[in-house]
XYZ file of C-alpha atoms in Angstrom:
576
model
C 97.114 103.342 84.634
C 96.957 102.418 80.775
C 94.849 104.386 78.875
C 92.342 101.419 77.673
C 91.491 101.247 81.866
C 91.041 104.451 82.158
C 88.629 104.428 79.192
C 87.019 101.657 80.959
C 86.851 103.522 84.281
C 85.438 106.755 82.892
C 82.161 104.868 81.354
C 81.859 103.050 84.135
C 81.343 106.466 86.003
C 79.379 108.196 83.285
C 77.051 105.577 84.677
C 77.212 106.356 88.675
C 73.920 107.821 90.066
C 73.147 110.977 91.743
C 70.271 112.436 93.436
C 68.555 112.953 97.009
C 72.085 113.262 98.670
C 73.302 110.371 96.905
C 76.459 109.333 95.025
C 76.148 105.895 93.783
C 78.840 103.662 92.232
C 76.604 100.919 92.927
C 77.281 97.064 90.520
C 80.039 99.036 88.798
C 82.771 96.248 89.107
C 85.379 99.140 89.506
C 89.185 97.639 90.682
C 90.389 100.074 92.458
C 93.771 99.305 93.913
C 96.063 102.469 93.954
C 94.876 106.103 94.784
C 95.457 106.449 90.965
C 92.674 104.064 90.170
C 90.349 105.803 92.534
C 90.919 109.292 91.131
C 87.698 110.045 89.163
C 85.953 109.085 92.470
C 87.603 110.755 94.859
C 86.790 113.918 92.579
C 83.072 113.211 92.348
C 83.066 112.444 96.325
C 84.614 115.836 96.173
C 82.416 117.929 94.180
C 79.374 116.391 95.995
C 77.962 118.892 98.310
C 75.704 117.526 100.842
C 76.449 113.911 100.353
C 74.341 112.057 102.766
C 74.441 108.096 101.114
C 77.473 106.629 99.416
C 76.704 103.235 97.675
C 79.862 101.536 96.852
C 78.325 98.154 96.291
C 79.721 95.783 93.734
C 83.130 96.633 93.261
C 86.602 96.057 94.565
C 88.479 98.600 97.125
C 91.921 97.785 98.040
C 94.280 99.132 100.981
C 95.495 102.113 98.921
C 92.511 103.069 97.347
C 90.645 102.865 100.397
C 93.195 105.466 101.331
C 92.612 107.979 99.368
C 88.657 107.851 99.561
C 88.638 108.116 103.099
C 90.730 111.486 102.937
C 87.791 112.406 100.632
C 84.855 111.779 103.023
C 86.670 113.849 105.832
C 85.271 116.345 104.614
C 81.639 114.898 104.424
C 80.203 115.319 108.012
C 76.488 115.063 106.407
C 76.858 111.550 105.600
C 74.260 109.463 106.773
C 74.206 106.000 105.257
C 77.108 103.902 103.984
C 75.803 101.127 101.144
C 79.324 99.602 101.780
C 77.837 95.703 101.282
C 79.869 93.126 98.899
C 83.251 96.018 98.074
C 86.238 93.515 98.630
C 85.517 91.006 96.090
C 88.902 89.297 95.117
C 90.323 90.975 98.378
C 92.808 88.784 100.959
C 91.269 88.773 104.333
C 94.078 90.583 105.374
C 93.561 93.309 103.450
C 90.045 94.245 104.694
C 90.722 95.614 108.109
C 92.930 98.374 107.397
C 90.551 99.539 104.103
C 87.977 99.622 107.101
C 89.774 101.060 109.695
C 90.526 104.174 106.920
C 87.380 104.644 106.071
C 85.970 104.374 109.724
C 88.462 107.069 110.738
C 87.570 109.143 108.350
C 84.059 109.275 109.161
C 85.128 109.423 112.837
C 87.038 112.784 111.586
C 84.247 114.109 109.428
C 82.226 114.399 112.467
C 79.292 112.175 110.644
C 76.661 110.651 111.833
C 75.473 107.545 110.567
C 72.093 106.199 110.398
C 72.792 103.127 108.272
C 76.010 101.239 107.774
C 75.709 98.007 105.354
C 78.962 95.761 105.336
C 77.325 92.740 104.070
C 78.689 89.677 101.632
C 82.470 91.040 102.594
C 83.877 88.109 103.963
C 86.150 89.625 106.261
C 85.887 87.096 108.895
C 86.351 87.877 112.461
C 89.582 89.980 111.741
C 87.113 92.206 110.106
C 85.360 93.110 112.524
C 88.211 94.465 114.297
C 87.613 96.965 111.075
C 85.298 98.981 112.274
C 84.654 98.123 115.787
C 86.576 101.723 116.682
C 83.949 103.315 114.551
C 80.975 101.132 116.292
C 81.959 102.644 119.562
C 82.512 106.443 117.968
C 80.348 109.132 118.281
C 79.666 108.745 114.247
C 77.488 105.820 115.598
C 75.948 107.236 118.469
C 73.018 107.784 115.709
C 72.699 104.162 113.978
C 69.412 102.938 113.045
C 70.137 100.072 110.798
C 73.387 97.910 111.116
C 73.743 95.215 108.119
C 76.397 92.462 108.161
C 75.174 89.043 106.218
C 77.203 86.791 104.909
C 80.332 88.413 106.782
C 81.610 84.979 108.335
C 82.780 86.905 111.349
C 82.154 83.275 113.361
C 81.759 83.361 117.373
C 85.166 85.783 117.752
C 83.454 88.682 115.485
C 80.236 88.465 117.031
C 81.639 88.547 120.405
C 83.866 91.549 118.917
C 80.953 93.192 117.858
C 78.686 92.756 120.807
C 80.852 94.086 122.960
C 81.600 97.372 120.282
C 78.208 97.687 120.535
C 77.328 97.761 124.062
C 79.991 100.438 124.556
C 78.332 102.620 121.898
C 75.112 102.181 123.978
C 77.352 103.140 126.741
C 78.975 106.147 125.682
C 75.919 107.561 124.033
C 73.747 107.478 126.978
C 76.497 109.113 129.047
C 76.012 111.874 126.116
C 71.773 111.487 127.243
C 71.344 109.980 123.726
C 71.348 106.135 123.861
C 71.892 103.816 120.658
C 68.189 103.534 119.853
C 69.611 100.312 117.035
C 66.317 99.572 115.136
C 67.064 97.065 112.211
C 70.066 94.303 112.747
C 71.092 91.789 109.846
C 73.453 89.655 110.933
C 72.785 86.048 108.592
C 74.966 83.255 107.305
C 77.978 84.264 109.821
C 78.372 81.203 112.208
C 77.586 82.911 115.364
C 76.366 79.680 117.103
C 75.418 79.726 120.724
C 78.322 82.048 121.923
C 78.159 84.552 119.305
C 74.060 84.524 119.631
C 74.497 84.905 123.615
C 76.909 87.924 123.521
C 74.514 89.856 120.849
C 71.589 88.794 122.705
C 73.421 90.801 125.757
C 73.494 93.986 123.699
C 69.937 93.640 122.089
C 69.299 93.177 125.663
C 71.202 96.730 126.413
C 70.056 98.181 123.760
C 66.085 97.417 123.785
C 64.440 99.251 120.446
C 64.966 96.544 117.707
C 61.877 96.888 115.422
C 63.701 94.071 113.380
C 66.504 90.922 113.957
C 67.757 88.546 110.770
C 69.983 86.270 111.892
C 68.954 83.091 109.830
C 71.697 80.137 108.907
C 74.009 80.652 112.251
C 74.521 77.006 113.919
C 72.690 78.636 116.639
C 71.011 75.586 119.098
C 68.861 75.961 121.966
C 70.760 77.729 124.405
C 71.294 80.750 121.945
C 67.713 80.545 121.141
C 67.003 80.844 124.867
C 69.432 83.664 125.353
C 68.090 85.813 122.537
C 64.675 84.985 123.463
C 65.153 86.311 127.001
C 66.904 89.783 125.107
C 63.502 90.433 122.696
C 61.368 90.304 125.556
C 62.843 93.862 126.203
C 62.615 94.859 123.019
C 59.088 95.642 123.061
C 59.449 97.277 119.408
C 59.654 94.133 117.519
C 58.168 93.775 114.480
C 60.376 91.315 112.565
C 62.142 88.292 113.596
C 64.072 86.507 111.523
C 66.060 83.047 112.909
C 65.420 80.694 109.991
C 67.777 77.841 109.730
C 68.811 77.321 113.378
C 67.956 74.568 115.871
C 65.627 75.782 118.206
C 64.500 71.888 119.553
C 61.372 72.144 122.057
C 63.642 74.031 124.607
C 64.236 77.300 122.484
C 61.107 77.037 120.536
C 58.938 77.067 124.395
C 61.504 79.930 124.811
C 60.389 81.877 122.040
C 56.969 81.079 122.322
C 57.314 82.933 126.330
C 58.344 85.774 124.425
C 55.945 86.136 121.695
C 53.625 86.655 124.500
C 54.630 89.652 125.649
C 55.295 91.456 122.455
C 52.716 93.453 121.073
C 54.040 94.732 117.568
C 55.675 91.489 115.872
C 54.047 91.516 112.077
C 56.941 88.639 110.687
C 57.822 85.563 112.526
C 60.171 83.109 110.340
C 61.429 79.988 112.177
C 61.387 78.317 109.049
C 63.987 74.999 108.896
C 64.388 75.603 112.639
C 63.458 72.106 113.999
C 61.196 73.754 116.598
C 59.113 69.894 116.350
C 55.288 69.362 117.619
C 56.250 70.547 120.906
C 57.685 73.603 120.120
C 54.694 74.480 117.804
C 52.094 73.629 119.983
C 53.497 76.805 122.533
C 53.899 78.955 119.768
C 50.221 78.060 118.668
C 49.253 79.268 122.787
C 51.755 82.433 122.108
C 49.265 83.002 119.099
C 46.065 82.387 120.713
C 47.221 85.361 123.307
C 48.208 87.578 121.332
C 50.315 88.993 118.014
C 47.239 90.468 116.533
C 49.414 92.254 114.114
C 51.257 89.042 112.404
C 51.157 89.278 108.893
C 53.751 86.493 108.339
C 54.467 83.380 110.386
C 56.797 80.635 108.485
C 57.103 77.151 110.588
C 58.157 75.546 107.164
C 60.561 72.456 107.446
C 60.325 71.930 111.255
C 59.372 68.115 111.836
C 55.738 69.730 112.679
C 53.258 66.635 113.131
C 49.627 67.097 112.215
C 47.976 67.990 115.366
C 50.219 70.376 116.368
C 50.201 71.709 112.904
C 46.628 71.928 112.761
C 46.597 73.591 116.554
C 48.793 76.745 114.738
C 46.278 76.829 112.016
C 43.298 76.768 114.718
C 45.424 79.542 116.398
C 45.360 81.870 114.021
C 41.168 82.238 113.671
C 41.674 85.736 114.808
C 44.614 87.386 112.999
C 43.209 89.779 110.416
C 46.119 91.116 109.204
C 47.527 87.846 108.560
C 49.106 86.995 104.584
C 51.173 84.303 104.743
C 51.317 80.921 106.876
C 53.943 78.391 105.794
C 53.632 75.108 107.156
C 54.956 73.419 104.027
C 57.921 70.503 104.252
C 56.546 69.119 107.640
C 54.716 65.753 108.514
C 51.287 66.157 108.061
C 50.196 63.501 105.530
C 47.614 63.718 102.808
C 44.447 63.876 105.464
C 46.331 66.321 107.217
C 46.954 68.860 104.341
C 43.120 68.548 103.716
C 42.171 69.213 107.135
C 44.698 72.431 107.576
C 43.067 73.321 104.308
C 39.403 73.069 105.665
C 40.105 74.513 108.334
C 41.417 77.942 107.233
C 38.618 77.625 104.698
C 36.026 77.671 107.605
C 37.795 81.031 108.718
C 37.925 82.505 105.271
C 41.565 82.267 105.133
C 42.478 79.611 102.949
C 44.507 81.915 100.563
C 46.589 82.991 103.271
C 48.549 79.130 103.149
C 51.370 78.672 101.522
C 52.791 75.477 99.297
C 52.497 72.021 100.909
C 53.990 70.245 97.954
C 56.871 69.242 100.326
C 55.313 67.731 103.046
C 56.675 64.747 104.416
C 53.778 62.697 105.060
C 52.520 61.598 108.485
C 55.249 59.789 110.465
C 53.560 56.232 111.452
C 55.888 54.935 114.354
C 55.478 58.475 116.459
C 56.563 56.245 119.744
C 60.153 55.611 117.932
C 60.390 59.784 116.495
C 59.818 60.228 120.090
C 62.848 57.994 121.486
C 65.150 59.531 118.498
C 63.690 63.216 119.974
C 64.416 62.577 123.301
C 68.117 61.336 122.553
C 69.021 63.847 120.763
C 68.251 66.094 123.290
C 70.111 64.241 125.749
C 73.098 64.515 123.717
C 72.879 68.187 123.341
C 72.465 67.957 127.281
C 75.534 66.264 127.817
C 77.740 68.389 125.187
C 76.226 71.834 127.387
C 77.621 69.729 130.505
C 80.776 69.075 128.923
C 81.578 72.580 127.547
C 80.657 73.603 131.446
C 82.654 71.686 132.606
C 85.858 72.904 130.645
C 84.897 76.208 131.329
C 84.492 75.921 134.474
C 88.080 74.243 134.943
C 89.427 77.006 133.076
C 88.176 79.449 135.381
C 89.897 77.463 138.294
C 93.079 77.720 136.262
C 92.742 81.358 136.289
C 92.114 82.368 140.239
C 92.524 80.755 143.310
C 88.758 79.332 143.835
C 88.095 75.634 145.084
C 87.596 73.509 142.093
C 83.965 72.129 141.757
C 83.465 69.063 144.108
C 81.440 66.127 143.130
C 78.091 66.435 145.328
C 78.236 64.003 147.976
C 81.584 63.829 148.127
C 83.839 64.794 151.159
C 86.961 64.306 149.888
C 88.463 68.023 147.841
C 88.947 65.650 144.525
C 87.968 68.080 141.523
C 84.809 66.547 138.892
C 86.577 64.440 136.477
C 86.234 64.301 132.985
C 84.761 61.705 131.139
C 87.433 59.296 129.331
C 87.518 60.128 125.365
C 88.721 57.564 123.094
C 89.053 58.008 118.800
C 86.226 55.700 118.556
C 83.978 57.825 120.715
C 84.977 60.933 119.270
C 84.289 59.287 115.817
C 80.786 58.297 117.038
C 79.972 61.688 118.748
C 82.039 64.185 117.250
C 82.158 67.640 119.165
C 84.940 70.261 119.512
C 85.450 68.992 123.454
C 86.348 65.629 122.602
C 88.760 66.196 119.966
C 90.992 68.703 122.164
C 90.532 66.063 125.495
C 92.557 63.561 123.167
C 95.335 65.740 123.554
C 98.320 66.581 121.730
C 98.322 62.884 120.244
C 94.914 63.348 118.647
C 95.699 63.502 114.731
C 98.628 60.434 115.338
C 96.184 58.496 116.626
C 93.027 59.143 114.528
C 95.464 58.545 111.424
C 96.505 55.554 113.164
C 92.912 53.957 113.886
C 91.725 54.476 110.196
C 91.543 51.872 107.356
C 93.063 53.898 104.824
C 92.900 51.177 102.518
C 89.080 52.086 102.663
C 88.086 54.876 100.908
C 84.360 55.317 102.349
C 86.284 55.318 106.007
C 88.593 57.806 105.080
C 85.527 59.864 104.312
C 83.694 59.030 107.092
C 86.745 60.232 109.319
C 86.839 63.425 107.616
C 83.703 64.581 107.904
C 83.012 63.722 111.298
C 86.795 65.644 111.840
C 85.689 68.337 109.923
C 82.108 69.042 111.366
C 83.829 70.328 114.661
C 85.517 73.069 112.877
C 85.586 76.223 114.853
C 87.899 79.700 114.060
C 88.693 79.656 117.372
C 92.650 78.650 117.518
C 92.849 75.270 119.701
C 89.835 73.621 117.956
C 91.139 74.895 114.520
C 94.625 74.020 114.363
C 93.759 70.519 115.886
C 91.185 70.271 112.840
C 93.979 71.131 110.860
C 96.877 68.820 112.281
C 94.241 65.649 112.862
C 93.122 66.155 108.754
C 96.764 66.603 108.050
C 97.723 63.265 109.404
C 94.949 61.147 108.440
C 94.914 62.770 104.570
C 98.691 62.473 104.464
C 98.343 58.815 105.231
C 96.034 57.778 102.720
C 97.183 59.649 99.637
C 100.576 58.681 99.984
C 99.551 55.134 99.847
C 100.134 53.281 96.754
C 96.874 51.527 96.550
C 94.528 54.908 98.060
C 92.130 55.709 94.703
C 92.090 59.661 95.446
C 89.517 59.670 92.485
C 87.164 57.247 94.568
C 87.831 59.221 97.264
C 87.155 62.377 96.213
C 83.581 61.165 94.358
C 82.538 59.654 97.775
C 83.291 62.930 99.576
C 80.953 65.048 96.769
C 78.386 62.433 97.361
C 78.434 62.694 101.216
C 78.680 66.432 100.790
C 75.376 66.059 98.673
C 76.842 67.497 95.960
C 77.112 64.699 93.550
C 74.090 62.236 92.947
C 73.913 58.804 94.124
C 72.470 55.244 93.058
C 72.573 54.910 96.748
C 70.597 56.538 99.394
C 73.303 58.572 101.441
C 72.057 61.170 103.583
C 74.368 64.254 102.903
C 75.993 66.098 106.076
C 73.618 68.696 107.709
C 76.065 71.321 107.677
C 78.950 71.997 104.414
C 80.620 74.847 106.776
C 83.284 72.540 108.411
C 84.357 70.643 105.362
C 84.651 73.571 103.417
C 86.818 75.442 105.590
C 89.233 72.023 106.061
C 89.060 71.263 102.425
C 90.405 75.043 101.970
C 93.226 74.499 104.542
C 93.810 70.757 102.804
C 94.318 71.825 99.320
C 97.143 74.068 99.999
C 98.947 70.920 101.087
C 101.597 69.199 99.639
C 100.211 65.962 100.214
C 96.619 66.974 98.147
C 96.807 65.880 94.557
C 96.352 68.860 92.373
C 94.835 66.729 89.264
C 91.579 67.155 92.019
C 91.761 70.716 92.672
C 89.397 70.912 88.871
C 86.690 68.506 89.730
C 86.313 70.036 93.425
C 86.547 73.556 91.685
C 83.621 72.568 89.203
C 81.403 70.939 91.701
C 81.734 74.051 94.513
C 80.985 76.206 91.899
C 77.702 74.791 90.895
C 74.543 76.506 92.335
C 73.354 74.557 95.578
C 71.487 75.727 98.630
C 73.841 73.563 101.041
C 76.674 75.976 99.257
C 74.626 79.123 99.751
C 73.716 78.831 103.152
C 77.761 78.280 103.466
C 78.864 81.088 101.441
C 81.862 82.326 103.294
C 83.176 79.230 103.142
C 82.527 78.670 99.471
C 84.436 81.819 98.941
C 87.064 80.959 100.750
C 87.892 77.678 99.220
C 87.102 78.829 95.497
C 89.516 81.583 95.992
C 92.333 79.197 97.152
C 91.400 76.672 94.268
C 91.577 79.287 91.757
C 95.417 80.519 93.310
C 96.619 77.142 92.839
């Protein structure tokens, strides 16, 4: 190491804190790559006697490093709490599971146990988790309280990973007649969707004394909802849930609203941006009239909320003394509306407890038609369950020697068919199913059936490709193969404007304003992650790689809530 870096190094640890069993080394930005590098704290984990936190937040550990430190905290069997959020910053994905797996050992060795491990804003993906899911189901863990991992991207793989790490620690622990008693989970912005959600809401199930679940921005619809619904019922602790920015839909908000019933402690409820609809908040306005004395918070902000029902959660809440905050704002209430909520938390003395309505959509005037658009779009969600049932259950067939399903009514031993998938209906109703049902020929023929002359249908095409991205391996690589045909296609036409192109891609991304009005995609998570895999290509024009750069880069809450993904593809922009 040159001098100057050391230099550096040494004020940057005249700075580290210590105090109350603490050794922090917290915002730092310390690069440590070799056991050299990681010298002056090694020695200071050393000299620490009774080290019971270790805040490592804000700076870089590498394989070798990582190393090194863990042969230092062998020796630390009083650690308690591992501040271990956002330390891989400019790491490959591949080198976060074995920097894990060292320092998991070591705490394995050291005989510790934890009460608090944070791993958050690492984007270690579901690989990660592999990381320290051997120190999950150690006896170091037999003592967690509080498990943190936002913003991890470990997708449905990690969460199923993790569930499963968890419900053995519950396992093992009880056999030792002390069971995981988990009481604070974070697990936000990491793409769970419905399977991850249903395999943690197994555990929570297992595990029943969570005083607190944040799992906002997941692509987690009803069925999730449900299944994590059903698992806080048990835990009778609750005092915060967090699920903002998921899709609850009538079914999974009249899910939730069963449960709220029967807990007794719950002081935060945030289904902000959750599309839990009039329906939805009309049973959680019965769940409030029942019960939840102590609620303090309640956010239904952003949920297609109509007035009535709106104003039935505001008439709910008459008796909640404890109550500070209601946020109704961003819903469809209309002027008159906003002055009645307002009057009537006035005639309970609680008119300081509502939040902002400055974002209210006004009162929707054709509620017959909202209805009709409501009612298909739960019928599609009902047919894409069917679907995914469907091809599960034929894999299971594939796998023993069962009768396939038989079509009711039928007599004859012919298994249930699948419904015929063409490109055009999988470019109308894009889902995961229908892409991998138009078999191996899929990306010829998508590339095939596009205008690439057209630079707003090359768009279209791949973003309705893209927003069926999953890291599970068949769906992914035919994301991959299907973008790589279509994209190779049009830029390697003479007459494809790839600077049209790419402006009409920022705009539908809603990251570049428009004369026109172009509603952006719901959900930047796909795109992102196929734009990553796209600009490594051959065939992608690096004269774009800037202006893609410069727009990603920009502050956005469609980014944020997609933050792993961001990550990923400025990281491969800036290799280039």
């Amino acid at each position: 190491m040159a001098s100057e870096d050391i230099a550096k190094l040494a004020e940057s640890l005249a700075k580290t804190k210590v105090g109350g069993g603490q050794l922090s080394f917290k915002g730092q930005s310390l690069k440590l790559n070799t056991a050299e590098d990681a010298e002056e704290v090694i020695k200071q984990i050393e000299e620490f006697d009774g080290l019971e936190a270790l805040r490592l937040e804000g700076n870089t550990v590498g394989v070798e490093a990582a190393k090194v430190i863990a042969k230092a905290l062998e020796k630390k069997s009083e650690l308690k709490r591992c501040h271990w959020s956002d330390m891989f910053t400019g790491r490959l994905r591949s080198e976060i599971p074995p920097a894990l797996i060292s320092l998991g050992d070591a705490l394995i060795t050291a005989g510790a146990q934890l009460v608090e491990l944070d791993l958050s804003d690492n984007a270690f993906g579901p690989d990660g988790v592999r990381g320290f899911e051997a120190l999950l189901k150690s006896p170091a863990c037999y003592t967690l309280q509080e498990l943190k991992l936002n913003n991890c991207g470990m997708g449905i793989g990690g969460g199923k990973i993790l569930a499963a790490a968890l419900k053995e620690c519950h396992r093992k622990s009880s056999a030792q007649g002390k069971p995981l008693a988990l009481k604070i989970f974070v697990a936000g912005r990491n793409r769970l969707e419905n399977d991850g959600a249903t395999a943690l809401a197994e555990a929570f199930g297992i595990i029943g004394t969570l005083e607190e679940v944040h799992m906002p921005q997941n692509g987690i619809n009803h069925p999730g909802i449900t299944a994590l619904a059903q698992a806080f019922a048990i835990n009778s602790l609750l005092k915060v849930i967090n699920l903002n920015d998921n899709t609850f839909t009538e079914k999974g908000a009249v899910a939730m609203a069963e449960t709220l019933k029967a807990l007794r402690q719950v002081e935060v409820i945030n289904f902000g941006d959750c599309l839990v609809r009039s329906k939805g908040a009309l049973a959680i306005a019965d769940a409030l009239k029942e019960g939840l004395h102590k609620l303090k918070e309640l956010n239904l902000s952003f949920c297609e909320i109509k007035r009535d029902a709106a104003l039935s959660v505001a008439e709910a809440i008459e008796d909640k003394a404890e109550l500070e905050k209601l946020d109704l704002n961003g819903n469809c209430l209309g002027e008159e509306g906003c002055e009645q909520l307002q009057e009537i938390l006035e005639g309970f003395n609680m008119a300081t407890v509502l939040g902002s309505l400055s974002d209210d959509e006004g009162e929707e005037e054709d509620e017959e038609e909202e209805e009709e658009e409501e009612e298909e779009e739960e019928e599609e969600e009902e047919e894409e369950e069917e679907e995914q049932q469907q091809l599960k259950e034929r894999g299971q067939g594939e796998q023993d020697s069962m009768t396939p399903k038989k079509i009711i009514g039928s007599q004859d031993s012919t298994p249930v068919p699948s419904p015929p998938v063409d490109v055009a209906t999988f470019l109308a109703f894009p889902s995961p199913e229908k892409l991998l049902r138009l078999g191996p020929k899929c990306s010829t023929l998508i590339a095939q059936q596009t205008d690439t002359s057209d630079v707003e249908k090359v768009v279209t095409a791949l973003l309705r490709i893209s927003s069926v991205f999953k890291d599970e391996a068949p769906v992914k690589t035919a994301v991959h193969e299907t973008t790589d045909a279509l994209m190779k296609k049009a830029f390697s036409s003479a007459t494809f404007n790839s600077d049209a192109f790419i402006t009409r891609l920022l705009i539908h991304m809603g990251l570049l304003k428009s004369e026109e009005k172009i509603k952006a995609v719901p959900s930047l998570y796909g795109i992102l992650m196929t734009l990553n895999h796209m600009v490594q290509q051959d065939y992608f024009p690096k004269s774009l790689a800037p202006v893609l750069s410069a727009f990603v880069t920009k502050p956005n809450r469609a980014l944020d809530s997609c933050s792993f993904a961001r990550h990923m593809l400025l990281q491969t922009l800036h290799q280039l």
